PDB file of C-alpha atoms and ligand atoms in Angstrom:
ATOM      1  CA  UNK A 169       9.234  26.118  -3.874  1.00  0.00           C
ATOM      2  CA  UNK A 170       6.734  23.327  -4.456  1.00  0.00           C
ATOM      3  CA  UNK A 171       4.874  21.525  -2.052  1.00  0.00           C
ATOM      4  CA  UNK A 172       3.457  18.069  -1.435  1.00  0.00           C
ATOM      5  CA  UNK A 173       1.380  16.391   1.297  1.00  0.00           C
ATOM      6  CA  UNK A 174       0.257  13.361   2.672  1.00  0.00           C
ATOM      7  CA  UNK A 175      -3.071  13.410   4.673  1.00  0.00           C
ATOM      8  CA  UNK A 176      -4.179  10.939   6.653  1.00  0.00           C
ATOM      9  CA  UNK A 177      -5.882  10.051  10.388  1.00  0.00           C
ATOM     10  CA  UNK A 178      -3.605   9.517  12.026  1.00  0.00           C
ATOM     11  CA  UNK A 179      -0.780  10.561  10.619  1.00  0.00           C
ATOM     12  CA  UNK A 180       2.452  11.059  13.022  1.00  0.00           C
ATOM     13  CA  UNK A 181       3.791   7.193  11.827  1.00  0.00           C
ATOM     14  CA  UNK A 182       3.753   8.603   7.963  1.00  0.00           C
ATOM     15  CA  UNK A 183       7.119   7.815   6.425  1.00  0.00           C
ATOM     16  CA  UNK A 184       6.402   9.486   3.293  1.00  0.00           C
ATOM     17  CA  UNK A 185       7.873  12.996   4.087  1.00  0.00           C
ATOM     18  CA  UNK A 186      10.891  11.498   4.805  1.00  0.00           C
ATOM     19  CA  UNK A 187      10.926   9.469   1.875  1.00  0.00           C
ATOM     20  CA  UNK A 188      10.013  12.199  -0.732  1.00  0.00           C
ATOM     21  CA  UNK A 189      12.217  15.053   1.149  1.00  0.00           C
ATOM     22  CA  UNK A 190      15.172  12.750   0.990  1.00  0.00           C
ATOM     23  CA  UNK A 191      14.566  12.564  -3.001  1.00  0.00           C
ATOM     24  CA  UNK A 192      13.756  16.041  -3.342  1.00  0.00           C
ATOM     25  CA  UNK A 193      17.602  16.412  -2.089  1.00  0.00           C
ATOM     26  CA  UNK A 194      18.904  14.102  -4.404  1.00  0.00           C
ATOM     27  CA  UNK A 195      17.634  15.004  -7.708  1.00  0.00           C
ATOM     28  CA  UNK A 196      18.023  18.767  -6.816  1.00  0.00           C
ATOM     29  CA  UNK A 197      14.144  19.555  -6.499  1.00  0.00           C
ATOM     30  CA  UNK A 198      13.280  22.955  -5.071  1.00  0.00           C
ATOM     31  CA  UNK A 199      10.261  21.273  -3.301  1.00  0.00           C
ATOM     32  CA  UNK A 200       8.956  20.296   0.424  1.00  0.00           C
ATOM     33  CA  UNK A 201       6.847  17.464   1.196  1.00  0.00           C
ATOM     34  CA  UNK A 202       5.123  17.800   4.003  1.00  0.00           C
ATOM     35  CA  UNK A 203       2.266  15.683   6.633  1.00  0.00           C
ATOM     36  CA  UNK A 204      -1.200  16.926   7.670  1.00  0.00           C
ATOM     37  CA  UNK A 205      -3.690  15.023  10.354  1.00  0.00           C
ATOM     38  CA  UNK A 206      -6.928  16.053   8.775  1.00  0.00           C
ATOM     39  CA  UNK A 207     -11.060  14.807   9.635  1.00  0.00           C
ATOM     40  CA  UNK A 208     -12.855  14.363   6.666  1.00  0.00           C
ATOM     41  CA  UNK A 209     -14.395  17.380   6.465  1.00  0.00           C
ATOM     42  CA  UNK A 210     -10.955  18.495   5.876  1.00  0.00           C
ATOM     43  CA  UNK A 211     -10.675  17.265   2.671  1.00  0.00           C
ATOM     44  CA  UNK A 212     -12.378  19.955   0.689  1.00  0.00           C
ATOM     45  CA  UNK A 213      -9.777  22.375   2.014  1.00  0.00           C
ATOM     46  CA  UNK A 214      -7.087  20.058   0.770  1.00  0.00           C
ATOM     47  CA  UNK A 215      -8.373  19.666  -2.303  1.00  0.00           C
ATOM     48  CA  UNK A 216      -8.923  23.472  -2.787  1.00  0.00           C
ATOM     49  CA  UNK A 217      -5.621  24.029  -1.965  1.00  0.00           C
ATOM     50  CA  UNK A 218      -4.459  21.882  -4.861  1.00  0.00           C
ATOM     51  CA  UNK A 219      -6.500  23.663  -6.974  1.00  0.00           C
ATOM     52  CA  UNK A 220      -5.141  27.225  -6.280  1.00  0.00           C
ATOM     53  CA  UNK A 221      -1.886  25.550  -6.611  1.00  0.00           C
ATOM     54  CA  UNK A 222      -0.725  26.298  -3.093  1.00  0.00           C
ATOM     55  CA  UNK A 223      -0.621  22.356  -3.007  1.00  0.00           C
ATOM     56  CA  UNK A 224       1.463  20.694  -6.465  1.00  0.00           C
ATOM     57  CA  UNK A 225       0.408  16.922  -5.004  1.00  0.00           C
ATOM     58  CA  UNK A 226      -0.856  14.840  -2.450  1.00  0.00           C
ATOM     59  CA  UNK A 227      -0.945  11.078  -1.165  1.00  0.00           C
ATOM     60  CA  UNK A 228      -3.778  10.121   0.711  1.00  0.00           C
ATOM     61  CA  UNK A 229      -3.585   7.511   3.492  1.00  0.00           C
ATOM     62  CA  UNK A 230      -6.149   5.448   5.857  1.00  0.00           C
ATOM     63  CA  UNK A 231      -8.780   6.190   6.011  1.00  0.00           C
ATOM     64  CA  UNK A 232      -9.188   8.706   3.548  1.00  0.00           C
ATOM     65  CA  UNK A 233      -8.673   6.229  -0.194  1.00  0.00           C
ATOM     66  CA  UNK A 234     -11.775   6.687  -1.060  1.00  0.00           C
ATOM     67  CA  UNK A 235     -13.371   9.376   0.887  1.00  0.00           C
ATOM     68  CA  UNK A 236     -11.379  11.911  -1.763  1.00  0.00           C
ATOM     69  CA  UNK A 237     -13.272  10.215  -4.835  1.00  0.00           C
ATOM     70  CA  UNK A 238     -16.088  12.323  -5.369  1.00  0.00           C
ATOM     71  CA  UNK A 239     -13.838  15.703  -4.848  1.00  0.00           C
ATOM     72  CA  UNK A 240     -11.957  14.875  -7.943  1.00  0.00           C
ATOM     73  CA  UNK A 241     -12.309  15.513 -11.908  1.00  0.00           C
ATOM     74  CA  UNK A 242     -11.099  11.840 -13.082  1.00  0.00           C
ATOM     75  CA  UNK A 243      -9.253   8.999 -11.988  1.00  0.00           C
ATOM     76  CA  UNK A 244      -7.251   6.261 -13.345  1.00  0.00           C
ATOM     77  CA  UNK A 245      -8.650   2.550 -14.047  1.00  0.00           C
ATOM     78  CA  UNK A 246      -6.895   1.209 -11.444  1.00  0.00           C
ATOM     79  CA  UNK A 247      -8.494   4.108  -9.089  1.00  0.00           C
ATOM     80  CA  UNK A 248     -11.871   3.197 -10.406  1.00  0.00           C
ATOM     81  CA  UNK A 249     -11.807  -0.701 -10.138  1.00  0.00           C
ATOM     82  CA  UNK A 250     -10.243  -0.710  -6.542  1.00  0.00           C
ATOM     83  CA  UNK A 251     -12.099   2.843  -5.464  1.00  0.00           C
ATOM     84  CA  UNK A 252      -8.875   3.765  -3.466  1.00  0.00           C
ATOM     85  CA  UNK A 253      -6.876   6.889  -4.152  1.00  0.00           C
ATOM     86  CA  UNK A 254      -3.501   7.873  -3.115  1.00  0.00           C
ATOM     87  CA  UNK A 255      -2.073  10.080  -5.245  1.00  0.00           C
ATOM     88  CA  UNK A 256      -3.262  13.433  -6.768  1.00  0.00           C
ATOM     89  CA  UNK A 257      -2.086  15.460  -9.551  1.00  0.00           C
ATOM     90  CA  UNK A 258      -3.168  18.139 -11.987  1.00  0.00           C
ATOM     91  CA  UNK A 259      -3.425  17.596 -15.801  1.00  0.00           C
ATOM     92  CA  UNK A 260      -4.584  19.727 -18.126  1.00  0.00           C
ATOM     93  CA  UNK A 261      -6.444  21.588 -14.941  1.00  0.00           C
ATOM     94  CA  UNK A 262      -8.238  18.879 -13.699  1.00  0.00           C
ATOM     95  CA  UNK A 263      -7.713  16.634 -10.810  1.00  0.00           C
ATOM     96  CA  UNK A 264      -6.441  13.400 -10.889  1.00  0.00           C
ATOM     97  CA  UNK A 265      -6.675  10.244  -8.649  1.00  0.00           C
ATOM     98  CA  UNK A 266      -4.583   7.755  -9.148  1.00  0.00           C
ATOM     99  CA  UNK A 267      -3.553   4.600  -7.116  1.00  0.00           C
ATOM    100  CA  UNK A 268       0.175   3.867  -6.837  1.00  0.00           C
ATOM    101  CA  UNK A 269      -0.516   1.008  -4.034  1.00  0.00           C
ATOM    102  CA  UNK A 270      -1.307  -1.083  -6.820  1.00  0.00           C
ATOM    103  CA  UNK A 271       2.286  -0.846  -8.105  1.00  0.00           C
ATOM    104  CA  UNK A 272       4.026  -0.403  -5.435  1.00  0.00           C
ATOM    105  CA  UNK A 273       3.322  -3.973  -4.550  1.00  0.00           C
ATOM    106  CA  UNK A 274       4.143  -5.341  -7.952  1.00  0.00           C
ATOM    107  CA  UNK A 275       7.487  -3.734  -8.240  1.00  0.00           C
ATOM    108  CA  UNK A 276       8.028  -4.969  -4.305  1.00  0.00           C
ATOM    109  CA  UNK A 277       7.395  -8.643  -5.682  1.00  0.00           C
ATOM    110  CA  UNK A 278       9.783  -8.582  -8.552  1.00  0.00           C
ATOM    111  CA  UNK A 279      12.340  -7.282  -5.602  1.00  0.00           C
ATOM    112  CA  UNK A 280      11.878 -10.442  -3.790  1.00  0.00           C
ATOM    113  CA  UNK A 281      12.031 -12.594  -7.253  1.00  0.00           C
ATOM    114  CA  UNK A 282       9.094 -14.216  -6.482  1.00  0.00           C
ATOM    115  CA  UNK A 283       7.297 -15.666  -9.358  1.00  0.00           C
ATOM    116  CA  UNK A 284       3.619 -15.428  -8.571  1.00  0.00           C
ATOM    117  CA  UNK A 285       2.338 -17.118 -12.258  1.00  0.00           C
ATOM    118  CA  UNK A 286      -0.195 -19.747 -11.133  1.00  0.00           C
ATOM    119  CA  UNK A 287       0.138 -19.305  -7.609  1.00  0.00           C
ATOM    120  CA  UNK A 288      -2.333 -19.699  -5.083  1.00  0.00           C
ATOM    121  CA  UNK A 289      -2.231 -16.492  -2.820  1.00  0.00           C
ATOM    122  CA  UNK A 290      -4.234 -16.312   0.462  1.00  0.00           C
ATOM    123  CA  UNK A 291      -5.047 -12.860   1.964  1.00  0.00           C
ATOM    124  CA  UNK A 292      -5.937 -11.947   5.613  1.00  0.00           C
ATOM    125  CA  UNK A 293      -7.768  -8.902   5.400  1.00  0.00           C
ATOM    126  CA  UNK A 294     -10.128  -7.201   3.148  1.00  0.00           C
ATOM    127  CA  UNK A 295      -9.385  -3.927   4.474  1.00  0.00           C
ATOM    128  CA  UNK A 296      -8.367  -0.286   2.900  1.00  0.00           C
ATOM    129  CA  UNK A 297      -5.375  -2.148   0.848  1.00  0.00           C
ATOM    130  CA  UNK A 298      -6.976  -5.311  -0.034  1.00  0.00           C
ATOM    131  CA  UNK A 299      -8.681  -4.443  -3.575  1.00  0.00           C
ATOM    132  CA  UNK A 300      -5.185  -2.701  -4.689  1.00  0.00           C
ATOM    133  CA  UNK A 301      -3.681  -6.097  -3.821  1.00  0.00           C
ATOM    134  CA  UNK A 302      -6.070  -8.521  -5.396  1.00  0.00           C
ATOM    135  CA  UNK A 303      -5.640  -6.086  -8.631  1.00  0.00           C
ATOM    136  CA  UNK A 304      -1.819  -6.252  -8.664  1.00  0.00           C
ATOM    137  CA  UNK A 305      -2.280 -10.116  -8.076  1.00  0.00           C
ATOM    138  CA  UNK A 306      -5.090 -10.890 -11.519  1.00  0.00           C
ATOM    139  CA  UNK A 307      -2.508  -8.981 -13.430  1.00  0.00           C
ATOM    140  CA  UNK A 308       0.391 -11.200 -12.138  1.00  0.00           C
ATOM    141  CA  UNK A 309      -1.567 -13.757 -13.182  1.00  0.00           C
ATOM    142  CA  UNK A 310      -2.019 -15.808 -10.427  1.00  0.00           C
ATOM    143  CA  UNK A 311      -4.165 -19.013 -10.619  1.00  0.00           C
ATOM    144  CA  UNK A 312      -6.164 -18.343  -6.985  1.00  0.00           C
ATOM    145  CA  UNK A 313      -6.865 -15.867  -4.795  1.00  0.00           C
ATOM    146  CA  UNK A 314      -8.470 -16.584  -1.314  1.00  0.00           C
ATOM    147  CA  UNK A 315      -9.644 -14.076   0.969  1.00  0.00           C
ATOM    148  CA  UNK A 316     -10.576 -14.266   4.839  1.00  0.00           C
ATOM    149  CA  UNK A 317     -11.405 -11.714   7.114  1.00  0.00           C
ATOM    150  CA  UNK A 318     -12.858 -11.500  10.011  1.00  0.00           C
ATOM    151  CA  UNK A 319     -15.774  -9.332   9.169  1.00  0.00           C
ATOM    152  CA  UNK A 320     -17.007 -12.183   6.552  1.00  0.00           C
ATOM    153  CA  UNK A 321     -19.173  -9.583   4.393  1.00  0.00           C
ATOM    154  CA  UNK A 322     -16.244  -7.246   3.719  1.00  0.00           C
ATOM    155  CA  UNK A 323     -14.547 -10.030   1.965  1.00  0.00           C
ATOM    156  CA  UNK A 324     -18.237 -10.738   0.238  1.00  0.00           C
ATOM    157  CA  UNK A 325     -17.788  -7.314  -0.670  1.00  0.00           C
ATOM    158  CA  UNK A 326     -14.853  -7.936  -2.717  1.00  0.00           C
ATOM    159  CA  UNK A 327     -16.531 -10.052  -5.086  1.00  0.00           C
ATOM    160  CA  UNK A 328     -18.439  -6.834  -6.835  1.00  0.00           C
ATOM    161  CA  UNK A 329     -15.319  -6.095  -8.549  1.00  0.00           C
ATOM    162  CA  UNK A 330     -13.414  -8.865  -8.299  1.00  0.00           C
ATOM    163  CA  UNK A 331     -15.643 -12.124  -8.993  1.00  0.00           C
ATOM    164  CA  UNK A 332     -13.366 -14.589  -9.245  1.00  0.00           C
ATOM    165  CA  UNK A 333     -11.880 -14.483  -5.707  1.00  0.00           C
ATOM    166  CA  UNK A 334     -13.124 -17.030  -3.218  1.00  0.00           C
ATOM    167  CA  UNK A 335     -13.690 -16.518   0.724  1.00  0.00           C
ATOM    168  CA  UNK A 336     -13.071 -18.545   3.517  1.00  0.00           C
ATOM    169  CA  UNK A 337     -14.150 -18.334   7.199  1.00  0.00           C
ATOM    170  CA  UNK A 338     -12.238 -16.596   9.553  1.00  0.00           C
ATOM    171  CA  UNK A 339      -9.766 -19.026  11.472  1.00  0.00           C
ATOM    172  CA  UNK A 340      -9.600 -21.439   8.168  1.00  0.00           C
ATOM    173  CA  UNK A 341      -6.335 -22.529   6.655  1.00  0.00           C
ATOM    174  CA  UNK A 342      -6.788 -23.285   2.992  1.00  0.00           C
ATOM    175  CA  UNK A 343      -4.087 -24.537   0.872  1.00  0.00           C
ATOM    176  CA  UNK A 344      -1.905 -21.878  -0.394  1.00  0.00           C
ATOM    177  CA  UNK A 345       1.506 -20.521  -2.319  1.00  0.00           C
ATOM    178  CA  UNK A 346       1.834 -17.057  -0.636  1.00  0.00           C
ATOM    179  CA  UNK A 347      -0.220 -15.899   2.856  1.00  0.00           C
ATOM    180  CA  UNK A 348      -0.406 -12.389   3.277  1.00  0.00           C
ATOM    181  CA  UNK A 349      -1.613 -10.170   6.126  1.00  0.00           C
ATOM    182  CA  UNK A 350      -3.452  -7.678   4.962  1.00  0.00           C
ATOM    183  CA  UNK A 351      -4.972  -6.791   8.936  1.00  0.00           C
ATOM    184  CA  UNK A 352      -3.733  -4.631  11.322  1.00  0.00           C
ATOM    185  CA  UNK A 353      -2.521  -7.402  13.451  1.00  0.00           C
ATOM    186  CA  UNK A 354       0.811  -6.976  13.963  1.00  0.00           C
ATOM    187  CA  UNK A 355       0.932  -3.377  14.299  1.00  0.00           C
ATOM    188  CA  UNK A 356       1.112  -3.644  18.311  1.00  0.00           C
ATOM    189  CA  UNK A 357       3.649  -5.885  19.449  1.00  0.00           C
ATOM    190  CA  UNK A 358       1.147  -8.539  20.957  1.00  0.00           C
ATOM    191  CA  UNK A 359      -0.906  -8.937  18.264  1.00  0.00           C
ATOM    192  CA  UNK A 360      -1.367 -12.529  16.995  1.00  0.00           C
ATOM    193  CA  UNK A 361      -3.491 -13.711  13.560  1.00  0.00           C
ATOM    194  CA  UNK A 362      -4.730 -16.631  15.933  1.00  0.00           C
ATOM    195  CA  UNK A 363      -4.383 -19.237  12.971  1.00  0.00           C
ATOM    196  CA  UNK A 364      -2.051 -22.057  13.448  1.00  0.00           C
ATOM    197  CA  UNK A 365       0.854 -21.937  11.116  1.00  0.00           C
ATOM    198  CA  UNK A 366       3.001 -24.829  12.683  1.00  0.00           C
ATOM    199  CA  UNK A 367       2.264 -27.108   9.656  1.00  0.00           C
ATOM    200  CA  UNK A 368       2.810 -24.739   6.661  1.00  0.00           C
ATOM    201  CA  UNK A 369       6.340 -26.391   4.685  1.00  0.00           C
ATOM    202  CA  UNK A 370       9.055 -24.690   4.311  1.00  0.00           C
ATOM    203  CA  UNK A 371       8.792 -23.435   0.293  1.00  0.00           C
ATOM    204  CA  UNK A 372       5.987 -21.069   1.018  1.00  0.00           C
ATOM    205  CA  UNK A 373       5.838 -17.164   1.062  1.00  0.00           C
ATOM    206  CA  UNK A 374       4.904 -15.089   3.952  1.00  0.00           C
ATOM    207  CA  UNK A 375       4.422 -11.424   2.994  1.00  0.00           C
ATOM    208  CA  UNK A 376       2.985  -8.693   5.648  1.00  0.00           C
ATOM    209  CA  UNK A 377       1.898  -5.709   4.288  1.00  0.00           C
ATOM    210  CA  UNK A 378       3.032  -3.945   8.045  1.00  0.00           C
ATOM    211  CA  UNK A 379       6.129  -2.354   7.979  1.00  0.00           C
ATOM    212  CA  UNK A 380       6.298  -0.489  11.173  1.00  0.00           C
ATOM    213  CA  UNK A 381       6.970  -2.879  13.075  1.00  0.00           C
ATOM    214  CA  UNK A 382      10.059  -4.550  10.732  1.00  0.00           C
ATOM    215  CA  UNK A 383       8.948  -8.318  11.866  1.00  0.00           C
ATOM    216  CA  UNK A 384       5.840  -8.842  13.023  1.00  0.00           C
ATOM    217  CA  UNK A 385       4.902 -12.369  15.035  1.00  0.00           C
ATOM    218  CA  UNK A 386       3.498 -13.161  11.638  1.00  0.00           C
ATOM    219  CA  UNK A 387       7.019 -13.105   9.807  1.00  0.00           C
ATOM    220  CA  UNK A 388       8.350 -14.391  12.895  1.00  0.00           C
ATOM    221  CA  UNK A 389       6.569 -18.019  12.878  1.00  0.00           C
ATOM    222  CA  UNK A 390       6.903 -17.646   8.185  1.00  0.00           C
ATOM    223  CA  UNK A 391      10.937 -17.623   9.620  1.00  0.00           C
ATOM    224  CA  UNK A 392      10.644 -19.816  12.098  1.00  0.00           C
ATOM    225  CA  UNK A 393       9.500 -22.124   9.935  1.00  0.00           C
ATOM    226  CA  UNK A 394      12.037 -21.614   6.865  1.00  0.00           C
ATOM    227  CA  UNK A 395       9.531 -19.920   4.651  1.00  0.00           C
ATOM    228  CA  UNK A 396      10.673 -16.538   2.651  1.00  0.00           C
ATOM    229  CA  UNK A 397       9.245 -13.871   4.278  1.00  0.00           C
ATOM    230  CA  UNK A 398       9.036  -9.546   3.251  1.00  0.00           C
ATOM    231  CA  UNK A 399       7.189  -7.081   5.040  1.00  0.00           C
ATOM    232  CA  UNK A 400       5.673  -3.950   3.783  1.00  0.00           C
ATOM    233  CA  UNK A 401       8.836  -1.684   3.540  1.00  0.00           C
ATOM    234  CA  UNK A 402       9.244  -1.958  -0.484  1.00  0.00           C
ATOM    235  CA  UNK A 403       5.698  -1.914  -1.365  1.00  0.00           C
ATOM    236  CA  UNK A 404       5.871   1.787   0.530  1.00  0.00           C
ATOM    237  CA  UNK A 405       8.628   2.423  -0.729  1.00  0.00           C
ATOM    238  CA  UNK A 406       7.657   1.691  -4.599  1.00  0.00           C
ATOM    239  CA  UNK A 407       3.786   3.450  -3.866  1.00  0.00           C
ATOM    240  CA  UNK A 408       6.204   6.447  -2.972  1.00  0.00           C
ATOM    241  CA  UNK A 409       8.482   5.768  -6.327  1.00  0.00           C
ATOM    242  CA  UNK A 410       5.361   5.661  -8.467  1.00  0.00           C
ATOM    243  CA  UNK A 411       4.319   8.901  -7.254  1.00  0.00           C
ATOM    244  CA  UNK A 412       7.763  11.029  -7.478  1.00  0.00           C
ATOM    245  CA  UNK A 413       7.543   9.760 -11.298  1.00  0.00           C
ATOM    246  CA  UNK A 414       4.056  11.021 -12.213  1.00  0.00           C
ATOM    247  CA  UNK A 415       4.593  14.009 -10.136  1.00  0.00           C
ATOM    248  CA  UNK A 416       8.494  14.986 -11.251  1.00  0.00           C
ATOM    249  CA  UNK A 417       9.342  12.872 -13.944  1.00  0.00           C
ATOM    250  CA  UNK A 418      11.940  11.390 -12.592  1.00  0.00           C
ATOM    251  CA  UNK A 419      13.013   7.881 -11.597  1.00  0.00           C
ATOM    252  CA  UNK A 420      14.364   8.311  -8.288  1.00  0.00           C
ATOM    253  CA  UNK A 421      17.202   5.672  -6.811  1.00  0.00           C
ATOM    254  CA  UNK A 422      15.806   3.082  -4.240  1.00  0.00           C
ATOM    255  CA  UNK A 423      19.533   2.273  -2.886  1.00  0.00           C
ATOM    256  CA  UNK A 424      20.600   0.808   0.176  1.00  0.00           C
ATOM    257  CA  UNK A 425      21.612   3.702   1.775  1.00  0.00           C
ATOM    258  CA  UNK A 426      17.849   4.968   0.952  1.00  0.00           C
ATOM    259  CA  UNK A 427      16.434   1.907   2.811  1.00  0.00           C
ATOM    260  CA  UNK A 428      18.922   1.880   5.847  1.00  0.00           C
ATOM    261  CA  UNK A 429      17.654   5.624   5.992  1.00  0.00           C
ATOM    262  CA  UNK A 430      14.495   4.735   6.477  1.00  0.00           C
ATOM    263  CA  UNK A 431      14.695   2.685   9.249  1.00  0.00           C
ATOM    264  CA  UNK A 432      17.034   5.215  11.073  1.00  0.00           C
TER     265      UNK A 432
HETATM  266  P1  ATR B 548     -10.676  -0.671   7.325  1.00  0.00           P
HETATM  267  O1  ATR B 548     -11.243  -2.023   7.659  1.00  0.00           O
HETATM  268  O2  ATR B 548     -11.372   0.468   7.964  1.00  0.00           O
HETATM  269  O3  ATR B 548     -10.424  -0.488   5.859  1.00  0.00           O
HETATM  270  P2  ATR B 548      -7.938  -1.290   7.601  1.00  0.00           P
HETATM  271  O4  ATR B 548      -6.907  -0.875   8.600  1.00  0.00           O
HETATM  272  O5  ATR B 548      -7.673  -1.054   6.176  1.00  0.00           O
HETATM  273  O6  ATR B 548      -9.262  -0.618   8.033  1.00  0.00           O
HETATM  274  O7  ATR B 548      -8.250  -2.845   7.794  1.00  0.00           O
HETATM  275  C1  ATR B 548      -8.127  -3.495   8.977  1.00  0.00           C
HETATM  276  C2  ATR B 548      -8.211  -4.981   8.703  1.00  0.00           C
HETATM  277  O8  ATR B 548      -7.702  -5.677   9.841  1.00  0.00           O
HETATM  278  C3  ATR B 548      -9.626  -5.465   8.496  1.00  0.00           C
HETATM  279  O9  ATR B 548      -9.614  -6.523   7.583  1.00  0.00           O
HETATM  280  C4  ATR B 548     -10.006  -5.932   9.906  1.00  0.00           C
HETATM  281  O10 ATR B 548     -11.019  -6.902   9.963  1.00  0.00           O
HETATM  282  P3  ATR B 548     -12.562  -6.458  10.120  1.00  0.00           P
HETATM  283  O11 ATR B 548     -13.015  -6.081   8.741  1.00  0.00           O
HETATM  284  O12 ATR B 548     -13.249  -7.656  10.660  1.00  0.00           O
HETATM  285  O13 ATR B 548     -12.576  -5.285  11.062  1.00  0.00           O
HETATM  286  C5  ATR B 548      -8.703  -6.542  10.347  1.00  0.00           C
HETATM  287  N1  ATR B 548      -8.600  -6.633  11.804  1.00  0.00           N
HETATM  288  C6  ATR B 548      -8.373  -5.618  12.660  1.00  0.00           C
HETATM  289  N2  ATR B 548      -8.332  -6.085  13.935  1.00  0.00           N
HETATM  290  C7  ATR B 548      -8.553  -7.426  13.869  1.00  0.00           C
HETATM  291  C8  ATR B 548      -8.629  -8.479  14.833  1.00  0.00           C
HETATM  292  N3  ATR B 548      -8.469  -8.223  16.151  1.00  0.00           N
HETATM  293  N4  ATR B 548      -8.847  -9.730  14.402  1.00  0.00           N
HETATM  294  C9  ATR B 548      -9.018  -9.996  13.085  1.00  0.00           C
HETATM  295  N5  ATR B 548      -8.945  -9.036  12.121  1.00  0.00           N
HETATM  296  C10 ATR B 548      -8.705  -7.779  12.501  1.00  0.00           C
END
């Protein structure tokens, strides 16, 4: 039987077993995915266990994207530019790091139908996800790209790889086509962006990269207001796609049933 595994700190929330286990079923895979709280100095043994092929592929969550990097043979362009992992596989006996986060919220996108060509997108956050965003976004070809985040040198820290974003202040509202929140607000049921939102019109996008909870008081006021609004449950869903290809070969089916699974 193979075996896969997500590591991450902490870990309990992880959907991903669930996800892949319910695939492995479907598509008659002799296989187990499984979840694994690890510290950092964990990763070796991970990695090792990949290597004697106890392990046939892992995902990597926060806050371990990049800590993996320097424990691997190669990894992909998009791995390189946004220096975030996810996804491990062998090829040709060496170890791979690849980043499906950067598809998995393109594919989640054309779900929605929403055309982003020439758009002006405005992230909150310039956390863990952010670079695997603004990368999905220059190859949309959107015409702007805004960051703010509270921490006002992480966002300056985007600019090394991607130059042509701009930054705001925290607490600014710039003009925009699409907001998304790209924080951790929203993950406890209080939480609140603290920006006021009353005047946004109606034919704008809220996304929220949060999926657990389904609405956060972000989507909430992006509703309230008549906006279109998504959370984060495709883009995990297609990270999770992106993976089962590279690692099985196979397309698996992102149905109904599969998402009304999830949220059982
Ligand atoms: P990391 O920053 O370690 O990559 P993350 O979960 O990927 O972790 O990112 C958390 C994001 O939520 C960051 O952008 C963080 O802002 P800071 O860089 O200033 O920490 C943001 N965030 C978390 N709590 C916040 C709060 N109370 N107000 C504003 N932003 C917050």
């Amino acid at each position: 039987m193979k075996k896969y595994l997500v590591i991450g700190n902490p870990i309990k929330h992880s959907l991903s077993p669930k996800l892949h286990n319910y695939w492995f079923e479907k598509n008659n895979i002799d296989a187990n995915y499984d979840r694994r709280q690890i510290n950092k100095n964990e990763i070796q043994e991970v990695i090792s266990e990949i290597k004697e092929n106890k392990l046939n592929g892992v995902n990597i969550t926060v806050p371990f994207k990049s800590d993996v990097i320097p424990f691997l043979d190669k990894l992909s362009e998009e791995s390189q530019v946004t220096k975030s992992v996810n996804t491990i596989y062998m090829r040709n006996k060496k170890l791979v790091g690849h980043n499906t986060d950067i598809k998995g919220f393109e594919l989640s996108l054309k779900e929605i139908q929403f055309n982003l060509k020439n758009k002006v997108i405005f992230i909150l956050g310039a956390g863990g996800v952010v670079p695997s965003i603004i990368y999905s976004l220059q190859k949309l070809g959107v015409s702007k790209i805004i960051v703010s985040n509270r921490t006002k040198q992480k966002a300056e820290n985007l600019k090394k790889n991607f130059s042509k974003i701009s930054i705001v202040d925290w607490g600014e509202l710039p003009e925009f086509d699409m907001i998304i929140n790209a924080t951790s607000l929203g993950l406890s049921k209080g939480d609140k962006i603290g920006l006021d939102l009353n005047n946004i019109s109606k034919e704008k996008f809220f996304y929220d990269v949060i999926y657990n909870p389904k609405e956060t008081n972000f989507l909430r006021t992006g509703k309230r207001l008549g906006c279109q609004v998504s959370n984060g449950k495709m883009m995990f869903i297609y990270q999770a796609f992106e993976a089962f290809k590279l690692w099985h070969n196979i397309k698996p089916a992102v149905t109904e049933d599969l998402k009304k699974f999830l949220d059982k």
